[in-house]
PDB file of C-alpha atoms in Angstrom:
ATOM      1  CA  MET A   1       2.068  17.754   7.350  1.00  0.00           C
ATOM      2  CA  LEU A   2       4.418  15.280   9.005  1.00  0.00           C
ATOM      3  CA  LEU A   3       6.332  12.733   7.054  1.00  0.00           C
ATOM      4  CA  THR A   4       6.560   9.408   8.692  1.00  0.00           C
ATOM      5  CA  THR A   5       8.568   6.015   8.048  1.00  0.00           C
ATOM      6  CA  VAL A   6       6.341   2.774   7.800  1.00  0.00           C
ATOM      7  CA  HIS A   7       8.153  -0.372   9.252  1.00  0.00           C
ATOM      8  CA  ASP A   8       5.091  -2.496   9.728  1.00  0.00           C
ATOM      9  CA  ARG A   9       4.985  -5.050   6.927  1.00  0.00           C
ATOM     10  CA  ALA A  10       1.439  -6.252   7.587  1.00  0.00           C
ATOM     11  CA  ASP A  11       0.193  -2.591   7.356  1.00  0.00           C
ATOM     12  CA  LEU A  12       1.958  -2.211   4.019  1.00  0.00           C
ATOM     13  CA  ALA A  13       0.818  -5.291   2.672  1.00  0.00           C
ATOM     14  CA  ALA A  14      -2.643  -4.228   3.530  1.00  0.00           C
ATOM     15  CA  THR A  15      -2.267  -1.221   1.697  1.00  0.00           C
ATOM     16  CA  PHE A  16      -1.032  -2.493  -1.440  1.00  0.00           C
ATOM     17  CA  ALA A  17      -3.135  -5.741  -1.572  1.00  0.00           C
ATOM     18  CA  ALA A  18      -6.237  -3.766  -2.531  1.00  0.00           C
ATOM     19  CA  ASP A  19      -4.753  -3.097  -5.906  1.00  0.00           C
ATOM     20  CA  PRO A  20      -1.971  -5.892  -6.742  1.00  0.00           C
ATOM     21  CA  ALA A  21      -2.027  -4.847 -10.522  1.00  0.00           C
ATOM     22  CA  LEU A  22      -0.797  -1.343  -9.810  1.00  0.00           C
ATOM     23  CA  HIS A  23       1.536  -2.185  -6.969  1.00  0.00           C
ATOM     24  CA  ALA A  24       3.130  -5.489  -7.814  1.00  0.00           C
ATOM     25  CA  TYR A  25       6.458  -4.141  -7.318  1.00  0.00           C
ATOM     26  CA  GLU A  26       5.609  -2.756  -3.705  1.00  0.00           C
ATOM     27  CA  LEU A  27       4.237  -6.038  -2.741  1.00  0.00           C
ATOM     28  CA  GLY A  28       7.088  -8.124  -4.169  1.00  0.00           C
ATOM     29  CA  ASP A  29       9.518  -5.719  -2.238  1.00  0.00           C
ATOM     30  CA  LEU A  30       8.029  -6.614   1.089  1.00  0.00           C
ATOM     31  CA  ASP A  31       9.745 -10.093   0.514  1.00  0.00           C
ATOM     32  CA  ASP A  32      12.679 -10.820   2.650  1.00  0.00           C
ATOM     33  CA  HIS A  33      15.092 -10.927  -0.256  1.00  0.00           C
ATOM     34  CA  PHE A  34      13.921  -7.006  -1.114  1.00  0.00           C
ATOM     35  CA  TRP A  35      13.061  -5.858   2.402  1.00  0.00           C
ATOM     36  CA  PRO A  36      16.482  -4.667   3.780  1.00  0.00           C
ATOM     37  CA  TYR A  37      16.784  -2.379   0.885  1.00  0.00           C
ATOM     38  CA  THR A  38      13.692  -0.590   1.250  1.00  0.00           C
ATOM     39  CA  THR A  39      12.171   2.687   2.979  1.00  0.00           C
ATOM     40  CA  TRP A  40       8.509   3.525   3.008  1.00  0.00           C
ATOM     41  CA  TYR A  41       7.196   6.704   3.412  1.00  0.00           C
ATOM     42  CA  ARG A  42       3.424   8.177   4.342  1.00  0.00           C
ATOM     43  CA  LEU A  43       2.076  11.551   5.568  1.00  0.00           C
ATOM     44  CA  ARG A  44       0.721  10.955   9.165  1.00  0.00           C
ATOM     45  CA  GLY A  45      -2.934  10.064   8.912  1.00  0.00           C
ATOM     46  CA  GLY A  46      -2.566   9.453   5.128  1.00  0.00           C
ATOM     47  CA  HIS A  47      -3.056   6.233   2.985  1.00  0.00           C
ATOM     48  CA  SER A  48      -0.625   6.689   0.030  1.00  0.00           C
ATOM     49  CA  VAL A  49       2.874   5.236   0.249  1.00  0.00           C
ATOM     50  CA  ALA A  50       6.121   6.197  -1.420  1.00  0.00           C
ATOM     51  CA  LEU A  51       8.956   3.361  -1.726  1.00  0.00           C
ATOM     52  CA  LEU A  52      12.538   4.295  -1.883  1.00  0.00           C
ATOM     53  CA  TYR A  53      14.515   1.128  -3.000  1.00  0.00           C
ATOM     54  CA  THR A  54      18.065   1.161  -2.762  1.00  0.00           C
ATOM     55  CA  GLY A  55      19.192  -2.475  -3.915  1.00  0.00           C
ATOM     56  CA  ALA A  56      19.420  -2.005  -7.437  1.00  0.00           C
ATOM     57  CA  GLU A  57      22.578  -2.313  -9.313  1.00  0.00           C
ATOM     58  CA  PHE A  58      21.975   0.938 -11.141  1.00  0.00           C
ATOM     59  CA  GLY A  59      21.177   3.136  -8.149  1.00  0.00           C
ATOM     60  CA  PRO A  60      18.122   4.234  -6.188  1.00  0.00           C
ATOM     61  CA  ILE A  61      14.362   4.052  -7.290  1.00  0.00           C
ATOM     62  CA  LEU A  62      11.568   5.807  -6.184  1.00  0.00           C
ATOM     63  CA  LEU A  63       7.955   4.447  -6.471  1.00  0.00           C
ATOM     64  CA  ALA A  64       5.155   6.763  -5.947  1.00  0.00           C
ATOM     65  CA  LEU A  65       2.046   5.418  -7.513  1.00  0.00           C
ATOM     66  CA  SER A  66      -1.681   5.865  -7.095  1.00  0.00           C
ATOM     67  CA  ARG A  67      -5.089   5.607  -8.666  1.00  0.00           C
ATOM     68  CA  PRO A  68      -6.565   9.333  -9.755  1.00  0.00           C
ATOM     69  CA  ASP A  69      -8.717   9.538  -6.728  1.00  0.00           C
ATOM     70  CA  ARG A  70      -5.825   9.650  -4.397  1.00  0.00           C
ATOM     71  CA  ALA A  71      -3.343  11.828  -6.852  1.00  0.00           C
ATOM     72  CA  ALA A  72      -3.655  14.823  -4.496  1.00  0.00           C
ATOM     73  CA  GLU A  73      -2.721  12.896  -1.617  1.00  0.00           C
ATOM     74  CA  LEU A  74       0.165  11.287  -3.349  1.00  0.00           C
ATOM     75  CA  ARG A  75       1.386  14.773  -4.445  1.00  0.00           C
ATOM     76  CA  ALA A  76       1.337  16.046  -1.005  1.00  0.00           C
ATOM     77  CA  LEU A  77       3.481  13.208   0.088  1.00  0.00           C
ATOM     78  CA  VAL A  78       6.172  13.407  -2.536  1.00  0.00           C
ATOM     79  CA  ALA A  79       6.240  17.149  -2.065  1.00  0.00           C
ATOM     80  CA  GLU A  80       7.634  16.215   1.650  1.00  0.00           C
ATOM     81  CA  LEU A  81      10.263  13.619   0.279  1.00  0.00           C
ATOM     82  CA  PRO A  82      13.194  15.967  -0.792  1.00  0.00           C
ATOM     83  CA  PRO A  83      15.046  16.421   2.355  1.00  0.00           C
ATOM     84  CA  VAL A  84      15.165  12.361   2.704  1.00  0.00           C
ATOM     85  CA  LEU A  85      15.957  11.633  -0.835  1.00  0.00           C
ATOM     86  CA  PRO A  86      19.351  10.737  -2.389  1.00  0.00           C
ATOM     87  CA  ARG A  87      21.060  13.380  -4.662  1.00  0.00           C
ATOM     88  CA  SER A  88      19.983  11.142  -7.456  1.00  0.00           C
ATOM     89  CA  PHE A  89      17.426   8.383  -8.193  1.00  0.00           C
ATOM     90  CA  TYR A  90      15.052   7.115 -10.887  1.00  0.00           C
ATOM     91  CA  ALA A  91      11.564   7.275 -10.388  1.00  0.00           C
ATOM     92  CA  HIS A  92       8.208   5.665 -11.215  1.00  0.00           C
ATOM     93  CA  VAL A  93       5.456   8.230 -10.753  1.00  0.00           C
ATOM     94  CA  THR A  94       1.726   8.615 -11.715  1.00  0.00           C
ATOM     95  CA  GLY A  95      -0.462  11.913 -12.176  1.00  0.00           C
ATOM     96  CA  GLY A  96       2.429  14.232 -12.693  1.00  0.00           C
ATOM     97  CA  VAL A  97       3.673  13.810  -9.397  1.00  0.00           C
ATOM     98  CA  GLN A  98       7.436  14.538 -10.434  1.00  0.00           C
ATOM     99  CA  ASP A  99       6.309  18.096 -11.080  1.00  0.00           C
ATOM    100  CA  VAL A 100       6.280  18.699  -7.210  1.00  0.00           C
ATOM    101  CA  LEU A 101      10.121  17.897  -7.262  1.00  0.00           C
ATOM    102  CA  ASN A 102      10.920  20.557  -9.683  1.00  0.00           C
ATOM    103  CA  ASP A 103      12.306  23.151  -7.203  1.00  0.00           C
ATOM    104  CA  ALA A 104      14.761  20.803  -5.658  1.00  0.00           C
ATOM    105  CA  TYR A 105      15.637  18.261  -8.749  1.00  0.00           C
ATOM    106  CA  LYS A 106      16.492  18.487 -12.563  1.00  0.00           C
ATOM    107  CA  ILE A 107      14.010  16.129 -13.858  1.00  0.00           C
ATOM    108  CA  VAL A 108      14.478  14.140 -17.068  1.00  0.00           C
ATOM    109  CA  ASP A 109      11.534  12.417 -18.507  1.00  0.00           C
ATOM    110  CA  HIS A 110      11.820   8.972 -19.855  1.00  0.00           C
ATOM    111  CA  GLY A 111       8.520   8.781 -21.412  1.00  0.00           C
ATOM    112  CA  VAL A 112       5.109   7.280 -20.524  1.00  0.00           C
ATOM    113  CA  HIS A 113       5.216   3.636 -19.291  1.00  0.00           C
ATOM    114  CA  ARG A 114       2.217   1.139 -19.105  1.00  0.00           C
ATOM    115  CA  LYS A 115       1.464  -1.350 -16.198  1.00  0.00           C
ATOM    116  CA  MET A 116       0.183  -4.581 -17.372  1.00  0.00           C
ATOM    117  CA  ALA A 117      -1.221  -7.652 -15.404  1.00  0.00           C
ATOM    118  CA  LEU A 118      -1.882 -11.335 -16.824  1.00  0.00           C
ATOM    119  CA  GLU A 119      -5.513 -11.743 -16.692  1.00  0.00           C
ATOM    120  CA  ASN A 120      -6.379 -14.512 -19.215  1.00  0.00           C
ATOM    121  CA  PHE A 121      -3.311 -16.750 -19.866  1.00  0.00           C
ATOM    122  CA  ALA A 122      -2.869 -17.951 -23.388  1.00  0.00           C
ATOM    123  CA  PRO A 123       0.508 -19.978 -23.502  1.00  0.00           C
ATOM    124  CA  VAL A 124       2.254 -20.262 -26.710  1.00  0.00           C
ATOM    125  CA  THR A 125       5.081 -22.924 -27.614  1.00  0.00           C
ATOM    126  CA  GLY A 126       8.211 -23.014 -29.658  1.00  0.00           C
ATOM    127  CA  GLU A 127      11.788 -23.685 -29.261  1.00  0.00           C
ATOM    128  CA  PRO A 128      12.812 -25.399 -26.033  1.00  0.00           C
ATOM    129  CA  THR A 129      13.576 -22.937 -23.142  1.00  0.00           C
ATOM    130  CA  VAL A 130      16.127 -23.256 -20.219  1.00  0.00           C
ATOM    131  CA  VAL A 131      16.054 -21.867 -16.704  1.00  0.00           C
ATOM    132  CA  LEU A 132      19.165 -19.874 -16.143  1.00  0.00           C
ATOM    133  CA  THR A 133      21.374 -19.750 -12.987  1.00  0.00           C
ATOM    134  CA  ARG A 134      24.438 -18.100 -11.754  1.00  0.00           C
ATOM    135  CA  ALA A 135      26.269 -20.395 -14.251  1.00  0.00           C
ATOM    136  CA  ASP A 136      24.772 -18.225 -17.030  1.00  0.00           C
ATOM    137  CA  LEU A 137      25.606 -14.985 -15.673  1.00  0.00           C
ATOM    138  CA  ALA A 138      28.329 -14.263 -18.370  1.00  0.00           C
ATOM    139  CA  ASP A 139      26.225 -15.114 -21.312  1.00  0.00           C
ATOM    140  CA  LEU A 140      23.391 -13.260 -19.815  1.00  0.00           C
ATOM    141  CA  ARG A 141      25.353 -10.037 -19.381  1.00  0.00           C
ATOM    142  CA  GLU A 142      26.712 -10.540 -23.101  1.00  0.00           C
ATOM    143  CA  LEU A 143      23.022 -10.830 -24.403  1.00  0.00           C
ATOM    144  CA  TYR A 144      21.976  -7.730 -22.601  1.00  0.00           C
ATOM    145  CA  ALA A 145      24.974  -5.796 -23.688  1.00  0.00           C
ATOM    146  CA  ALA A 146      24.141  -6.421 -27.440  1.00  0.00           C
ATOM    147  CA  ALA A 147      20.371  -6.314 -27.299  1.00  0.00           C
ATOM    148  CA  TYR A 148      19.293  -4.328 -24.155  1.00  0.00           C
ATOM    149  CA  PRO A 149      22.038  -2.151 -22.785  1.00  0.00           C
ATOM    150  CA  ASP A 150      19.687   0.142 -20.958  1.00  0.00           C
ATOM    151  CA  ASN A 151      18.129  -2.891 -18.755  1.00  0.00           C
ATOM    152  CA  SER A 152      17.784  -2.775 -15.063  1.00  0.00           C
ATOM    153  CA  PHE A 153      19.092  -6.561 -14.396  1.00  0.00           C
ATOM    154  CA  ASP A 154      19.864  -7.344 -10.974  1.00  0.00           C
ATOM    155  CA  ALA A 155      22.128 -10.467 -10.776  1.00  0.00           C
ATOM    156  CA  ARG A 156      20.646 -11.388  -7.635  1.00  0.00           C
ATOM    157  CA  MET A 157      17.532 -12.507  -9.099  1.00  0.00           C
ATOM    158  CA  LEU A 158      18.878 -15.287 -10.895  1.00  0.00           C
ATOM    159  CA  GLN A 159      18.806 -17.054  -7.468  1.00  0.00           C
ATOM    160  CA  ALA A 160      15.206 -17.354  -7.626  1.00  0.00           C
ATOM    161  CA  GLY A 161      15.539 -19.904 -10.570  1.00  0.00           C
ATOM    162  CA  ASP A 162      13.174 -18.357 -12.915  1.00  0.00           C
ATOM    163  CA  TYR A 163      14.947 -16.533 -15.583  1.00  0.00           C
ATOM    164  CA  THR A 164      14.073 -18.108 -18.696  1.00  0.00           C
ATOM    165  CA  GLY A 165      16.421 -18.415 -21.946  1.00  0.00           C
ATOM    166  CA  ILE A 166      16.448 -19.843 -25.430  1.00  0.00           C
ATOM    167  CA  ARG A 167      19.780 -20.976 -26.676  1.00  0.00           C
ATOM    168  CA  ARG A 168      20.712 -21.687 -30.212  1.00  0.00           C
ATOM    169  CA  ASP A 169      23.903 -23.486 -31.141  1.00  0.00           C
ATOM    170  CA  GLY A 170      25.038 -22.903 -27.296  1.00  0.00           C
ATOM    171  CA  ARG A 171      24.646 -19.065 -27.593  1.00  0.00           C
ATOM    172  CA  LEU A 172      21.817 -17.287 -25.388  1.00  0.00           C
ATOM    173  CA  VAL A 173      19.696 -15.337 -27.830  1.00  0.00           C
ATOM    174  CA  ALA A 174      16.524 -14.665 -25.746  1.00  0.00           C
ATOM    175  CA  VAL A 175      15.526 -14.078 -22.321  1.00  0.00           C
ATOM    176  CA  ALA A 176      12.729 -13.489 -20.223  1.00  0.00           C
ATOM    177  CA  GLY A 177      13.417 -12.487 -16.429  1.00  0.00           C
ATOM    178  CA  LEU A 178      12.011 -11.167 -13.164  1.00  0.00           C
ATOM    179  CA  HIS A 179      12.319  -7.867 -11.303  1.00  0.00           C
ATOM    180  CA  VAL A 180      10.545  -9.062  -8.158  1.00  0.00           C
ATOM    181  CA  ARG A 181       8.956 -12.322  -7.022  1.00  0.00           C
ATOM    182  CA  SER A 182       7.374 -13.159  -3.513  1.00  0.00           C
ATOM    183  CA  ALA A 183       6.281 -16.618  -2.525  1.00  0.00           C
ATOM    184  CA  THR A 184       4.781 -15.030   0.572  1.00  0.00           C
ATOM    185  CA  ARG A 185       2.668 -12.479  -1.374  1.00  0.00           C
ATOM    186  CA  ARG A 186       2.096 -14.603  -4.351  1.00  0.00           C
ATOM    187  CA  ILE A 187       3.120 -12.149  -6.699  1.00  0.00           C
ATOM    188  CA  ALA A 188       5.988 -11.633  -9.390  1.00  0.00           C
ATOM    189  CA  ALA A 189       6.949  -8.863 -11.777  1.00  0.00           C
ATOM    190  CA  ILE A 190       8.338  -9.860 -15.272  1.00  0.00           C
ATOM    191  CA  GLY A 191      11.235  -7.773 -16.680  1.00  0.00           C
ATOM    192  CA  ASN A 192      14.471  -7.625 -18.641  1.00  0.00           C
ATOM    193  CA  VAL A 193      12.948  -9.411 -21.632  1.00  0.00           C
ATOM    194  CA  THR A 194      14.913  -9.119 -25.050  1.00  0.00           C
ATOM    195  CA  THR A 195      16.052 -10.991 -27.997  1.00  0.00           C
ATOM    196  CA  LEU A 196      19.241 -10.536 -29.991  1.00  0.00           C
ATOM    197  CA  PRO A 197      18.460  -8.059 -32.912  1.00  0.00           C
ATOM    198  CA  GLU A 198      19.345 -10.440 -35.483  1.00  0.00           C
ATOM    199  CA  VAL A 199      16.759 -12.985 -34.540  1.00  0.00           C
ATOM    200  CA  ARG A 200      13.787 -10.837 -33.702  1.00  0.00           C
ATOM    201  CA  GLY A 201      10.529 -11.457 -35.244  1.00  0.00           C
ATOM    202  CA  GLN A 202      10.608 -15.097 -34.812  1.00  0.00           C
ATOM    203  CA  GLY A 203       8.479 -15.133 -31.593  1.00  0.00           C
ATOM    204  CA  LEU A 204      11.406 -15.993 -29.378  1.00  0.00           C
ATOM    205  CA  ALA A 205      10.530 -13.434 -26.526  1.00  0.00           C
ATOM    206  CA  ALA A 206       6.773 -14.830 -26.766  1.00  0.00           C
ATOM    207  CA  VAL A 207       8.179 -18.203 -26.097  1.00  0.00           C
ATOM    208  CA  ALA A 208      10.474 -17.266 -23.287  1.00  0.00           C
ATOM    209  CA  VAL A 209       8.079 -15.266 -21.535  1.00  0.00           C
ATOM    210  CA  SER A 210       5.127 -17.813 -21.673  1.00  0.00           C
ATOM    211  CA  ALA A 211       7.477 -20.531 -20.361  1.00  0.00           C
ATOM    212  CA  LEU A 212       8.164 -18.098 -17.465  1.00  0.00           C
ATOM    213  CA  CYS A 213       4.660 -17.444 -16.864  1.00  0.00           C
ATOM    214  CA  THR A 214       3.816 -21.092 -16.790  1.00  0.00           C
ATOM    215  CA  ARG A 215       6.348 -21.886 -14.230  1.00  0.00           C
ATOM    216  CA  LEU A 216       5.391 -18.734 -12.103  1.00  0.00           C
ATOM    217  CA  LEU A 217       1.572 -19.711 -11.989  1.00  0.00           C
ATOM    218  CA  ALA A 218       2.341 -22.648 -10.046  1.00  0.00           C
ATOM    219  CA  ASP A 219       2.606 -20.457  -6.999  1.00  0.00           C
ATOM    220  CA  VAL A 220       1.715 -16.909  -8.004  1.00  0.00           C
ATOM    221  CA  ASP A 221      -1.506 -15.326  -8.060  1.00  0.00           C
ATOM    222  CA  HIS A 222      -0.630 -12.264  -9.769  1.00  0.00           C
ATOM    223  CA  ILE A 223       1.915 -11.508 -12.452  1.00  0.00           C
ATOM    224  CA  GLY A 224       2.578  -8.025 -13.607  1.00  0.00           C
ATOM    225  CA  LEU A 225       5.238  -5.993 -15.985  1.00  0.00           C
ATOM    226  CA  ASN A 226       6.172  -2.584 -17.195  1.00  0.00           C
ATOM    227  CA  VAL A 227       6.546  -1.643 -20.680  1.00  0.00           C
ATOM    228  CA  LYS A 228       7.157   1.910 -22.444  1.00  0.00           C
ATOM    229  CA  ALA A 229       3.853   2.895 -24.046  1.00  0.00           C
ATOM    230  CA  ASP A 230       5.245   3.297 -27.449  1.00  0.00           C
ATOM    231  CA  ASN A 231       6.733   0.044 -27.610  1.00  0.00           C
ATOM    232  CA  THR A 232       3.788  -1.413 -29.666  1.00  0.00           C
ATOM    233  CA  ALA A 233       5.705  -4.792 -30.587  1.00  0.00           C
ATOM    234  CA  ALA A 234       6.255  -5.656 -26.897  1.00  0.00           C
ATOM    235  CA  ILE A 235       2.579  -4.450 -25.786  1.00  0.00           C
ATOM    236  CA  GLY A 236       1.138  -6.663 -28.843  1.00  0.00           C
ATOM    237  CA  LEU A 237       3.383  -9.639 -27.786  1.00  0.00           C
ATOM    238  CA  TYR A 238       1.956  -9.239 -24.184  1.00  0.00           C
ATOM    239  CA  GLU A 239      -1.730  -8.981 -25.135  1.00  0.00           C
ATOM    240  CA  ARG A 240      -1.584 -12.132 -26.978  1.00  0.00           C
ATOM    241  CA  LEU A 241      -0.295 -13.856 -23.993  1.00  0.00           C
ATOM    242  CA  GLY A 242      -3.250 -12.582 -21.927  1.00  0.00           C
ATOM    243  CA  PHE A 243      -1.979  -9.286 -20.349  1.00  0.00           C
ATOM    244  CA  VAL A 244      -4.304  -6.102 -20.020  1.00  0.00           C
ATOM    245  CA  THR A 245      -3.350  -2.756 -19.410  1.00  0.00           C
ATOM    246  CA  VAL A 246      -3.738  -1.406 -15.879  1.00  0.00           C
ATOM    247  CA  SER A 247      -2.540   2.076 -15.858  1.00  0.00           C
ATOM    248  CA  ASP A 248       0.074   4.641 -17.347  1.00  0.00           C
ATOM    249  CA  TYR A 249       2.902   6.066 -15.293  1.00  0.00           C
ATOM    250  CA  GLN A 250       6.041   8.216 -15.834  1.00  0.00           C
ATOM    251  CA  GLU A 251       9.438   7.189 -15.604  1.00  0.00           C
ATOM    252  CA  VAL A 252      12.115   9.933 -14.767  1.00  0.00           C
ATOM    253  CA  SER A 253      15.435  10.426 -13.475  1.00  0.00           C
ATOM    254  CA  ALA A 254      16.201  13.259 -10.897  1.00  0.00           C
ATOM    255  CA  THR A 255      19.547  14.902 -10.013  1.00  0.00           C
ATOM    256  CA  ALA A 256      19.436  17.537  -7.153  1.00  0.00           C
ATOM    257  CA  ARG A 257      20.099  20.985  -8.344  1.00  0.00           C
TER     258      ARG A 257
END
């Protein structure tokens, strides 16, 4: 099988638009803000696409996702990728696809995660929220260090003007952010949601996420997110807001042998 790279954004958009709930990140990464950091792979004559994204602060990310009916084709695609992949990367994969990398990479499993999509929005209200900007970067990093040290925050996303926070006595105590957002594709993926440990259980994350969704829905048709499958508190929060489960997938890290 011949591995090829795909450079046609219209072709990629058509591929992923048939299943935006599963491929929210890929659709978002077609936006000009992310496109320069993407490389897209497909087997000649195939349908499945794998994305290597190199714009994240914490390192390269491989997205290789499919529905069960295309799992075999996706495995065949990923099996051809090791010669073009970096020495280490993080990956989101479905269908046990990471197994085909075992000969070339040491794989560390970070657990089952769940993709969710907003279907019937049920907003909640509470404490006032604020839109965060680059001026809030230091406070945001301080919050993540205290509450979510393993986050995947990309400071460039503050430029989108959608990161939503809650302050108490001037201190940032909760935040709901974005991983991707595309006005062209009318899609967004929420991420980096957290609350200071000492004020958890007060509904602050729900208020922040609700305010963010309200803002996004003015010009976005599809809102998705990823959450660890055993994070029942977060899943319950998202379900109350109207998110539904789309698919499970695996997050792994890979280091060349």
